[in-house]
Coordinates of C-alpha atoms in Angstrom, one line a residue:
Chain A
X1 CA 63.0 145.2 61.4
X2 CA 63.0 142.5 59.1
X3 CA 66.2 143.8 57.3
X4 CA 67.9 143.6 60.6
X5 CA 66.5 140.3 62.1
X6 CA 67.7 138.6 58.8
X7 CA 71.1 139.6 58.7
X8 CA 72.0 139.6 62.1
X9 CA 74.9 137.3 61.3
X10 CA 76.5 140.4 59.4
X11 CA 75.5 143.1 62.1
X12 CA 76.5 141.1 64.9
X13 CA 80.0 140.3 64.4
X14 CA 80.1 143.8 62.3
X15 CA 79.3 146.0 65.4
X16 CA 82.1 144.0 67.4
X17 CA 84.6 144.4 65.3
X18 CA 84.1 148.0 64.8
X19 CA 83.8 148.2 68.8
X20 CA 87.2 146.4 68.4
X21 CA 89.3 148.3 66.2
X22 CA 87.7 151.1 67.8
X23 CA 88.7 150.5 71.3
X24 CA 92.4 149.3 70.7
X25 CA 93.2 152.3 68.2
X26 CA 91.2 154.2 70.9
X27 CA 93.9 153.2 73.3
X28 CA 96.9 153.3 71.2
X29 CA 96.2 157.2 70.1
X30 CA 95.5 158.6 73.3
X31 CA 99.0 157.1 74.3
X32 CA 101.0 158.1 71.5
X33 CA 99.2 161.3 70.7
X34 CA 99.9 162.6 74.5
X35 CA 103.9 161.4 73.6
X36 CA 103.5 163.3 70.4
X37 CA 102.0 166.5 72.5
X38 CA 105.0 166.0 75.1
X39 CA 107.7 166.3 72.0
X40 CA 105.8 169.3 70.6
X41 CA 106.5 171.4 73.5
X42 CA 109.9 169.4 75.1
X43 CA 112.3 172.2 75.6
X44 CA 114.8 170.2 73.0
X45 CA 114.2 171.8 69.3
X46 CA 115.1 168.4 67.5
X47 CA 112.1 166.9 69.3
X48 CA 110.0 169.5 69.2
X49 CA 111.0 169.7 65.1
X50 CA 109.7 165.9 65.0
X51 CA 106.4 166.3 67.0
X52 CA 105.3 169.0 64.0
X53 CA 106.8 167.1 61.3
X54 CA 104.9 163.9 62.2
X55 CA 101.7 166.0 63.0
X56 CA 101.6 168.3 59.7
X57 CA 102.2 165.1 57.6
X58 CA 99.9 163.0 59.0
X59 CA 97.2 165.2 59.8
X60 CA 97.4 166.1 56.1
X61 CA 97.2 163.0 54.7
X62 CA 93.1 161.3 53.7
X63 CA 92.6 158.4 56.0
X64 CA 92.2 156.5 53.1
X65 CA 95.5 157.1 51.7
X66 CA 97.1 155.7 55.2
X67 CA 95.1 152.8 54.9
X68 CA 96.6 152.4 51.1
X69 CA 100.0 152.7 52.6
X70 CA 99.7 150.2 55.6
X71 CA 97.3 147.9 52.9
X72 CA 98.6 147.7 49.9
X73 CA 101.4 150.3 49.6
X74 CA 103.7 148.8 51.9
X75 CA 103.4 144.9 51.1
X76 CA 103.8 145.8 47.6
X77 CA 106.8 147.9 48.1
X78 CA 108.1 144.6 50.5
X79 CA 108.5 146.7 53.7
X80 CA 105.8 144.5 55.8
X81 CA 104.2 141.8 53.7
X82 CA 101.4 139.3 55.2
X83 CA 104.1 137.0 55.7
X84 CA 105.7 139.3 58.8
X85 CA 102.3 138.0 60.4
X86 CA 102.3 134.3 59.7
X87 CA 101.5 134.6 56.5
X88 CA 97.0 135.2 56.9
X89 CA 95.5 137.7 55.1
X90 CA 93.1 138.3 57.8
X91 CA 95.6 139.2 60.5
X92 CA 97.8 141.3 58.0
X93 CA 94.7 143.4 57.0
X94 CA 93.4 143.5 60.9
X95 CA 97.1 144.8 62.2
X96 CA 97.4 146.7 58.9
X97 CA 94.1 148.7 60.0
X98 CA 95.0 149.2 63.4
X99 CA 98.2 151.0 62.8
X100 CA 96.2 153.3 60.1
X101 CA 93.7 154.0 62.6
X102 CA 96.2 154.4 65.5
X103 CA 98.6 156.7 64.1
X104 CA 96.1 158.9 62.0
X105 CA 93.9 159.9 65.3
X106 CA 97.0 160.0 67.3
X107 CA 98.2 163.2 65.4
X108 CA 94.7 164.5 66.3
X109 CA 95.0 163.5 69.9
X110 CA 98.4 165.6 69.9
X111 CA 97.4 168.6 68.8
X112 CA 94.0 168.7 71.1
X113 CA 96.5 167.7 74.4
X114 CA 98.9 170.4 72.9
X115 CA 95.7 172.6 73.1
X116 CA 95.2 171.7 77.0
X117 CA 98.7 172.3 77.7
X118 CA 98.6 175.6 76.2
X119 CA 95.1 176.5 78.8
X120 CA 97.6 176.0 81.7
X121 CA 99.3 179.2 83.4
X122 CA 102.6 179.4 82.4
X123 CA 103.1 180.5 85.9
X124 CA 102.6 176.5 87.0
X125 CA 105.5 175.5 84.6
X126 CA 107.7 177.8 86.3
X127 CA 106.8 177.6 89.4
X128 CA 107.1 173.9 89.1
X129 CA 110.5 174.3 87.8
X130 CA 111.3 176.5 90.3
X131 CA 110.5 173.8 92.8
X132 CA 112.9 171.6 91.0
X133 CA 111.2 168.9 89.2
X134 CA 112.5 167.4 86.0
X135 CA 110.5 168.5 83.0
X136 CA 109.1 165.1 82.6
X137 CA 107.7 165.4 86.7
X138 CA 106.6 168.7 85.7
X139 CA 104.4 167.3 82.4
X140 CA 103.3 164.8 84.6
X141 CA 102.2 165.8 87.9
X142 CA 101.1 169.4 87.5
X143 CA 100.7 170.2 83.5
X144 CA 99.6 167.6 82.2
X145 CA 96.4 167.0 85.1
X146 CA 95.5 170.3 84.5
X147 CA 95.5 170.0 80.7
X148 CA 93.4 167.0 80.9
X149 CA 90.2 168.9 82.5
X150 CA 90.4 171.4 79.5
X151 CA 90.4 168.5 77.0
X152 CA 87.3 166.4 77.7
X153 CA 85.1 167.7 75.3
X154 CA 87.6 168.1 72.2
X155 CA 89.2 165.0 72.7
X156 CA 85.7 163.1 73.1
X157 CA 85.3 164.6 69.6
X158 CA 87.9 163.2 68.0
X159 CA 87.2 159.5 69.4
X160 CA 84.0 159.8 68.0
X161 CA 85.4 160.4 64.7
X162 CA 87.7 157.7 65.8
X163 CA 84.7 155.5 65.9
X164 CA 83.4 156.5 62.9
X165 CA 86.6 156.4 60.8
X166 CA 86.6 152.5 61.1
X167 CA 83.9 152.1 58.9
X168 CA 86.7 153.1 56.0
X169 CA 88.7 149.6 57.2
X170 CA 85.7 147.9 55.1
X171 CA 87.3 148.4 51.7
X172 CA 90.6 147.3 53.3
X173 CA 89.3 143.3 54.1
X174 CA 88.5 144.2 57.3
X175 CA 84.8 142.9 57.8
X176 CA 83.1 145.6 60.8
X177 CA 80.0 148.0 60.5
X178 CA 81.1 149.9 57.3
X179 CA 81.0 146.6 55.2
X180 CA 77.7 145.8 56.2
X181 CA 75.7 147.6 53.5
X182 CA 77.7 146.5 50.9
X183 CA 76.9 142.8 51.6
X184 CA 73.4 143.7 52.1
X185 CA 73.2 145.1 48.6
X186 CA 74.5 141.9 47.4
X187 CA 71.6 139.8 49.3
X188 CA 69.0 142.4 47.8
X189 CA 67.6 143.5 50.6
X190 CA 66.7 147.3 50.8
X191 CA 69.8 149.7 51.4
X192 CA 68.0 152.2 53.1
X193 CA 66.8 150.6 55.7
X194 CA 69.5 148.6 56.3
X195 CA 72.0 151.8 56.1
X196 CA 69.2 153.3 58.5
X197 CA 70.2 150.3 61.2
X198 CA 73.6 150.7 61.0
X199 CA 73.5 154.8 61.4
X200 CA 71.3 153.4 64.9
X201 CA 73.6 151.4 66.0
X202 CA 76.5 154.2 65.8
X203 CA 73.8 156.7 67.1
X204 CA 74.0 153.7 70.6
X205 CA 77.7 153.5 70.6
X206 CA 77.9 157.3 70.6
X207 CA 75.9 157.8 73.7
X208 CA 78.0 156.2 76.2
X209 CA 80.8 158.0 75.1
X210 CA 78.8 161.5 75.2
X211 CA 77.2 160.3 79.1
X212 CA 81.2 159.9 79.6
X213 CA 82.0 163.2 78.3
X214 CA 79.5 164.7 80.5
X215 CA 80.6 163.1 83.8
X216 CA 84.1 163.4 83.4
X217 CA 83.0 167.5 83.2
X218 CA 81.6 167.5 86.1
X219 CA 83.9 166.0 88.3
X220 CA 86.8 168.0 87.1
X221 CA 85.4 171.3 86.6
X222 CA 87.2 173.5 89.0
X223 CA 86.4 177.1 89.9
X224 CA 89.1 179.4 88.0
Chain B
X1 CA 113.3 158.6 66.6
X2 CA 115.6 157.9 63.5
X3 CA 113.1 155.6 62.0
X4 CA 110.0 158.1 62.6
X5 CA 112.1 160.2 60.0
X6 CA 112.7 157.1 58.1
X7 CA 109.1 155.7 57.8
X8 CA 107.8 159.5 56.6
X9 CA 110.7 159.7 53.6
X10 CA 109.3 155.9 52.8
X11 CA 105.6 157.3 53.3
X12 CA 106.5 160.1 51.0
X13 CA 108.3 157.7 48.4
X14 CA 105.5 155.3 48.5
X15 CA 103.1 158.2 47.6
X16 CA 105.5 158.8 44.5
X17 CA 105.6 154.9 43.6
X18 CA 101.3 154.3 44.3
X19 CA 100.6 157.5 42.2
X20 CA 101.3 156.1 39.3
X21 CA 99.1 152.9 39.3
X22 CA 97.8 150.8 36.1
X23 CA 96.6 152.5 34.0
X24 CA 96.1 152.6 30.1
X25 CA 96.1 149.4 28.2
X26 CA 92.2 149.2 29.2
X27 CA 89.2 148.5 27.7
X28 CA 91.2 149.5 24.4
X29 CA 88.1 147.2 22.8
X30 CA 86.9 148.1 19.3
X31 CA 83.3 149.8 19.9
X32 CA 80.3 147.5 17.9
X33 CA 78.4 149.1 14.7
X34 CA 76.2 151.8 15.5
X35 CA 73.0 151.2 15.8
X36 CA 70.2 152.8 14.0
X37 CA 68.2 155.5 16.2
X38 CA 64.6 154.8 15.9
X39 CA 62.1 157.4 15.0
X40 CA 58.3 158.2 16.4
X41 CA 59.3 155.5 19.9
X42 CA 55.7 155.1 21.4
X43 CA 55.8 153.5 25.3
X44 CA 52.4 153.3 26.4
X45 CA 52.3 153.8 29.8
X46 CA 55.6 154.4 30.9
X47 CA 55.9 156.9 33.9
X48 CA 59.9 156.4 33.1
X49 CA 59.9 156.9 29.1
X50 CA 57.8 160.0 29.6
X51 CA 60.8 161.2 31.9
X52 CA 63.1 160.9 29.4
X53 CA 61.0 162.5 26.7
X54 CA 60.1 165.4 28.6
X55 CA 64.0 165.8 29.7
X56 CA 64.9 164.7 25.8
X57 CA 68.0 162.7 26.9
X58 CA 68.3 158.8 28.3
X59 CA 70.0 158.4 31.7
X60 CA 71.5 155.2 32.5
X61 CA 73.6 153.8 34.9
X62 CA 76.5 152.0 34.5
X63 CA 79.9 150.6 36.0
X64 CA 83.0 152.2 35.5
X65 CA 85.4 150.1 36.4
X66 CA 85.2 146.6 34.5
X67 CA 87.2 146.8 31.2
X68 CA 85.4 144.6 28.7
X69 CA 81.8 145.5 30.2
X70 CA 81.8 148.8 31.7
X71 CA 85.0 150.7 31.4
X72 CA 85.6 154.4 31.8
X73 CA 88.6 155.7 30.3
X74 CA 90.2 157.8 32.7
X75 CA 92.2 160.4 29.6
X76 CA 89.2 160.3 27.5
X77 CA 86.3 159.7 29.6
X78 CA 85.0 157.5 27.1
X79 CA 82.5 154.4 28.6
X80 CA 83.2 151.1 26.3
X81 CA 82.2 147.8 26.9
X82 CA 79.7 145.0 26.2
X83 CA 77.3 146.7 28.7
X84 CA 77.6 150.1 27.2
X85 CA 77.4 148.8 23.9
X86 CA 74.0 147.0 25.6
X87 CA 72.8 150.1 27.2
X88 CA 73.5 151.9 23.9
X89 CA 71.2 149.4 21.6
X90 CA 68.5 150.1 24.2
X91 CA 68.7 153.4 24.0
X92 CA 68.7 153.5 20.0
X93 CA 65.6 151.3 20.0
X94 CA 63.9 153.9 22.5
X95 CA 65.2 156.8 20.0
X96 CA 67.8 158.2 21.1
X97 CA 71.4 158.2 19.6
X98 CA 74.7 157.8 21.6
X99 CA 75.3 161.7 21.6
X100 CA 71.8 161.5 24.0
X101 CA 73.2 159.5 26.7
X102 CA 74.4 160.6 29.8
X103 CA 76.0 157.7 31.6
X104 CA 75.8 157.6 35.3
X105 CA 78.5 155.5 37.5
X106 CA 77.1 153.5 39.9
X107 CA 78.7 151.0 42.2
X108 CA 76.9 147.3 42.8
X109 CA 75.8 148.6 46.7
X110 CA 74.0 151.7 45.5
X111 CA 72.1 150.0 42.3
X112 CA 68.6 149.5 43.7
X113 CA 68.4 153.2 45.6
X114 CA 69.5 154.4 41.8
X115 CA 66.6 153.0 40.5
X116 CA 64.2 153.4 43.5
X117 CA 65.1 157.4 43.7
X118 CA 64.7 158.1 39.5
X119 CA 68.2 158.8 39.7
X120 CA 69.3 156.7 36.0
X121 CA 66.4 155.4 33.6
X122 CA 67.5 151.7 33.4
X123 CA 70.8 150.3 34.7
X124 CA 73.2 148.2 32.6
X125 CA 76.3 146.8 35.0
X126 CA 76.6 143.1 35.7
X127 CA 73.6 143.3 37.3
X128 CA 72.7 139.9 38.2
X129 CA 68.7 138.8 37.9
X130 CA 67.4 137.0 41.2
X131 CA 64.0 136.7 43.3
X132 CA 65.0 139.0 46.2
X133 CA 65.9 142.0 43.9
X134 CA 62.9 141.6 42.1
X135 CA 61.3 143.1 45.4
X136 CA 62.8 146.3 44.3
X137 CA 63.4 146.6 41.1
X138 CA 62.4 144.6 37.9
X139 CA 64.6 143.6 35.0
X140 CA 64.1 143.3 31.3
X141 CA 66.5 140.0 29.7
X142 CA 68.2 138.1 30.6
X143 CA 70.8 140.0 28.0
X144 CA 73.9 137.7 29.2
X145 CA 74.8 134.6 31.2
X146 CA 77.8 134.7 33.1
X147 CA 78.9 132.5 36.4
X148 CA 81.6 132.8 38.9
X149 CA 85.2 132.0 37.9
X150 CA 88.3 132.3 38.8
X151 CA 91.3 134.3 37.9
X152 CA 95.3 133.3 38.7
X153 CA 98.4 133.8 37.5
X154 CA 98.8 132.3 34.1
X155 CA 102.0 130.1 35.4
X156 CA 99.4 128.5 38.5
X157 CA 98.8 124.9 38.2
X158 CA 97.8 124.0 41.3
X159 CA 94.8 126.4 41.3
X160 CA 92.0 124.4 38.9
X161 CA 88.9 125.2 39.7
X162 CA 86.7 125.9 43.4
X163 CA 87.6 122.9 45.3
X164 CA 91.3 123.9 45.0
X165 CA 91.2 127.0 46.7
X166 CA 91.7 125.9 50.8
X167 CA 94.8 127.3 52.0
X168 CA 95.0 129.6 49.0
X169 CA 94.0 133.5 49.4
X170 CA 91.3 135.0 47.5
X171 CA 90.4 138.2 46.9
X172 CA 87.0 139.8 45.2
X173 CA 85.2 143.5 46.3
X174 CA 84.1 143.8 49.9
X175 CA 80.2 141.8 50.7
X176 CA 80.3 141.3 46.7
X177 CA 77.6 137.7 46.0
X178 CA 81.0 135.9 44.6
X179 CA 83.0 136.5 48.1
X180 CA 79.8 135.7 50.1
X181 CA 79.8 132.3 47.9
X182 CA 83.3 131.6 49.1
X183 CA 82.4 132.1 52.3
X184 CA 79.3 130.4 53.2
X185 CA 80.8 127.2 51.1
X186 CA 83.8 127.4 53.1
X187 CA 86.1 127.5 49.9
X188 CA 88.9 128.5 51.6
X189 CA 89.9 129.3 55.4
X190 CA 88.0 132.6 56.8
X191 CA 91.7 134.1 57.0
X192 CA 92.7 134.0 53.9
X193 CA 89.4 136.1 52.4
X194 CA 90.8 139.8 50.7
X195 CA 87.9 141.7 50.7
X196 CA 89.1 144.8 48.9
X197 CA 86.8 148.1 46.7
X198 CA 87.2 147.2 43.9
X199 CA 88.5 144.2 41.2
X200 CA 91.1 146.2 40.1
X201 CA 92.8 146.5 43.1
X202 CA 92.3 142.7 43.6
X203 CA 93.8 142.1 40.5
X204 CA 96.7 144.6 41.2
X205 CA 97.2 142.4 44.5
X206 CA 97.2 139.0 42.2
X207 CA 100.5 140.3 39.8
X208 CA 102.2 141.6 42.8
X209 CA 101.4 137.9 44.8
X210 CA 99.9 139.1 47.7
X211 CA 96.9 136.9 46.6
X212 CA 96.4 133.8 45.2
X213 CA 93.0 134.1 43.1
X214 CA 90.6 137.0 42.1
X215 CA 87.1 135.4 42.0
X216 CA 83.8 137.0 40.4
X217 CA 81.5 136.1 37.3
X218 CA 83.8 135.4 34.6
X219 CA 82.5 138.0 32.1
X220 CA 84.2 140.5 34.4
X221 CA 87.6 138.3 34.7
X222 CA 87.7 137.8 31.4
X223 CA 88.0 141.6 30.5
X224 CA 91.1 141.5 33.2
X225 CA 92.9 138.6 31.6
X226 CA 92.3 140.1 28.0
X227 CA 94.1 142.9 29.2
X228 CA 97.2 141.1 30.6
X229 CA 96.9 138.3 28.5
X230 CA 100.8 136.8 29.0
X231 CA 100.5 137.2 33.2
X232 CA 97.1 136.2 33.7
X233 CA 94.1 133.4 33.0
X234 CA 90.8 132.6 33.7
X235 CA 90.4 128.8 35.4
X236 CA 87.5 128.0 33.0
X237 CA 85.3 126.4 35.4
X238 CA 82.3 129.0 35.9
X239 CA 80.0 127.3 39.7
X240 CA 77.7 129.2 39.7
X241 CA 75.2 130.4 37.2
X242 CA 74.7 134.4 36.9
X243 CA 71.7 135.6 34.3
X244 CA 72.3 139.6 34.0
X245 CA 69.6 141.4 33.0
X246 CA 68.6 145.2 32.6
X247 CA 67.6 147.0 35.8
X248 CA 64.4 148.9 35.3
X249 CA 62.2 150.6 38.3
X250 CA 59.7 147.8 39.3
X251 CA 56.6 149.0 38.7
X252 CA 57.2 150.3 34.9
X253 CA 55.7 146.7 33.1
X254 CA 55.3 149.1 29.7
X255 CA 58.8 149.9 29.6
X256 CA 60.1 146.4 30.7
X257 CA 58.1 144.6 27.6
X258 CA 59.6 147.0 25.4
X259 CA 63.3 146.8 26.7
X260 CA 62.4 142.7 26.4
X261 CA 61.3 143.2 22.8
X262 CA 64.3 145.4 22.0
X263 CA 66.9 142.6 23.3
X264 CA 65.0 139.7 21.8
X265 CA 65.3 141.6 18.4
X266 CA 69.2 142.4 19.2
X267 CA 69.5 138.6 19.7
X268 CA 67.8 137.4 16.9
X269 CA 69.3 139.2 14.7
X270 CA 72.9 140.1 14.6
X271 CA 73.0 142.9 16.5
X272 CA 74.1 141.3 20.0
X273 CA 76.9 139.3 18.0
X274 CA 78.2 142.3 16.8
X275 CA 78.6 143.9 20.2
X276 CA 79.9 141.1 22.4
X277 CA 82.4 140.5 19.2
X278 CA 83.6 143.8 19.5
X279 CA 84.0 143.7 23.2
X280 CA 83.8 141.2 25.7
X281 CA 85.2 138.7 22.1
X282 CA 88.1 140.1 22.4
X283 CA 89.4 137.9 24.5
X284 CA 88.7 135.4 22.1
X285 CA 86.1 133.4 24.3
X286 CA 82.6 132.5 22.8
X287 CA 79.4 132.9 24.7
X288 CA 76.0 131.3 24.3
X289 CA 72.8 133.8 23.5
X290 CA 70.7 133.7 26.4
X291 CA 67.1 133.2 26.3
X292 CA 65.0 136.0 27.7
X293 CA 62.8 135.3 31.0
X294 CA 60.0 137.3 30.4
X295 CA 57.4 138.1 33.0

């Protein structure tokens, strides 16, 4: 307890921050991971060529690596430097972490939507066609509703390792949860125990998100 | 759409460009004499000595990433450095020769757990002495006495010691003691603080000019500048004061006094001089012997 109580001023604004970067790349995945998902299976092959390219590259690459490229690969090769953000480290390194983050998870988000588009009778499609909507009114209002029931519990999984995979920004200058132990080691107080709060803490953040999973189940489950 | 395609051929070229990083050129440091292996070592006592007679090798922990102190060689996987050639004298005096040792890298965070869990024997590795690690672990020297520093380009004026720093950016290795300094002194704004894993990559990010100063005990800074001596310097003006001693598990007393006995011999005699000459001396700075702290 002691551990805890004394360095509050490190798992405070830690904890934040990681609900921070958490819930922004959160949002930005699940947006342009369900694009992603509508260019894998658009009836135009260049799209559909693009989708997989960006998935099978991305997907592949460590999450560490992206964070080299947006961190210290990219300034260093002059494509964005701190200085396209005002010139502070801080922001550079913040915005630098979020676009890791966003576009790693967003090639997972893809292929678990693609997943809940395949679940849903191709009969629908065609029928919808059929009926004359656009393929984009067809995604949206009957496809893509459908698709969303079957994903719950994959997706759920992958912003959990969302939520987790912030912890990496620490070794990047972004101060959150994952940086925590490292500054405790310096202050010599015991790792364990301190490593044994912050695994706590995650364990708290996690069970909202699994309550959420839960509900959402319920009240779309539909009799097939 | 064009520059998704774009921005994965620049991914793929800056894979090409990153691969090949710094490398080489370190820790090229001439090692020290070797020492001469005792015979017949008795430790009275020691729950830790036993272990290593019984397993008939020494164990100790290290860094691998500090040229100068404690430098792995990536081709050779050769360790060199004043805190090998340290860990090595220790392990002489104990009675057993360098072909005995099994070196163990270990990063700064995971150094008391090390030690707690029986995971290395002792730990040599810029390990600085001080009252709250004591809880956990105990420490044999005083062997060396660094302090924070600074390291800039060598062309910087305008950078001359710690009260120069606002509105410059500094970089050191994420919730290290020398970053936690800059922070809670308010040496420079909150924004410009580069927390990155590890010195070299700070010091990779000072040539390119993404930062402005890599700050940590100069011991470690000076092993960077030796390296790149025509790009790079050390400010000179050390503010804070960092005794490092030998980690050893707390409770071992027998095997502390010994390690104590084995450095205030090295000292005395000519055997420290010989290894900070061939090491950390390279870079043609002096250092003063410390005084053990014995209790």
């Amino acid at each position: 307890m002691d551990v805890l109580l004394d360095n509050l001023d490190l798992y405070g604004p830690g904890f934040l921050n990681t609900v921070e970067l958490f819930l922004i790349s959160a949002v930005g995945s699940l947006v342009l991971g369900t694009i992603l998902a509508m260019l894998r299976v658009a009836p135009v092959p260049v799209m559909r060529a693009m989708g997989t390219a960006y998935v099978t590259i991305v997907r592949n690459t460590p999450l560490t690596l992206v964070f080299f490229f947006f961190a210290l690969a990219f300034p260093a090769l002059g494509i964005v430097t701190a200085d396209t953000f005002g010139g502070s480290a801080a922001d550079f390194f913040y915005t630098a972490a979020l676009f890791a983050l966003t576009l790693y998870t967003a090639a997972f988000v893809c292929e678990v939507v693609r997943a809940g588009i395949n679940t849903v009778p191709v009969g629908q499609a065609e029928a919808s066609r059929a009926l004359g909507l656009t393929f984009g009114q067809m995604l949206g209002s009957v496809v893509l509703p459908q698709a969303t029931r079957a994903v719950v519990p994959p997706m759920m999984s992958t912003m959990i390792a969302l939520l987790k995979n912030t912890t990496i920004a620490a070794g990047f200058s972004v101060f959150q949860a994952g940086a925590i132990s490292a500054n405790l080691a310096e202050r010599g107080e015991n790792q364990l125990i301190g490593l044994l709060w912050v695994a706590v803490f995650f364990v708290v953040l996690v069970i909202p998100m699994t309550l959420l999973q839960r509900s959402l189940e319920k009240r779309w489950s539909i009799a097939r | 759409m064009r520059v998704r395609t774009l921005a994965v051929a620049l991914l793929a070229g800056g894979l090409a460009l990153t691969a090949c990083g710094k490398e080489g050129g370190a820790g090229d440091t001439g090692t020290a004499p070797s020492q001469q292996v005792a015979a017949d070592v008795k430790v009275e006592g020691s729950p830790t000595f036993d272990k290593i007679k019984s397993r008939g090798r020494v164990i100790v922990g290290v860094k691998e990433d500090q040229p100068g102190l404690g430098y792995k060689d990536p081709t050779s996987g050769k360790f060199t450095g004043f805190d090998i050639e340290i860990a090595k004298l220790v392990a002489a005096k104990l009675g057993y020769g360098d072909d005995k040792i099994d070196y163990k890298a270990i990063p700064s965070a995971g150094r008391e757990q090390a030690l707690i869990n029986g995971d290395v024997d002792y730990y040599v590795g810029t390990y600085t002495i001080n009252a709250k690690r004591k809880e956990q672990v105990a420490f044999a020297g005083p062997y060396f006495t660094a302090g924070q520093d600074l390291l800039v380009k060598k062309d910087d004026t305008s950078i001359t010691g710690k009260d120069a720093l606002k509105g410059k950016k500094v970089c050191s290795v994420t919730g290290s003691t020398p970053i936690q300094k800059v922070k809670s002194e308010g040496l420079t704004e909150p924004e410009n603080i580069v927390e990155l894993q590890t010195y070299s990559l700070c010091v990779e990010q000072l040539e390119q000019g993404a930062v402005d100063a890599v700050t940590t005990d100069d011991a470690i800074l000076k092993g960077y500048a030796s390296q790149s001596p025509t790009t790079l310097k050390v400010v000179g003006k050390t503010f804070s004061n960092e005794p490092y001693g030998i980690g050893l598990p707390k409770e071992d007393k027998a095997l502390r006094d010994k390690v104590n006995d084995i450095l205030e011999e090295a000292i005395n005699g000519g055997a420290w001089q010989a290894a900070y000459d061939a090491t950390l001396g390279q870079s043609g700075s002096s250092a003063d012997k410390p005084v053990l702290e014995r209790y």
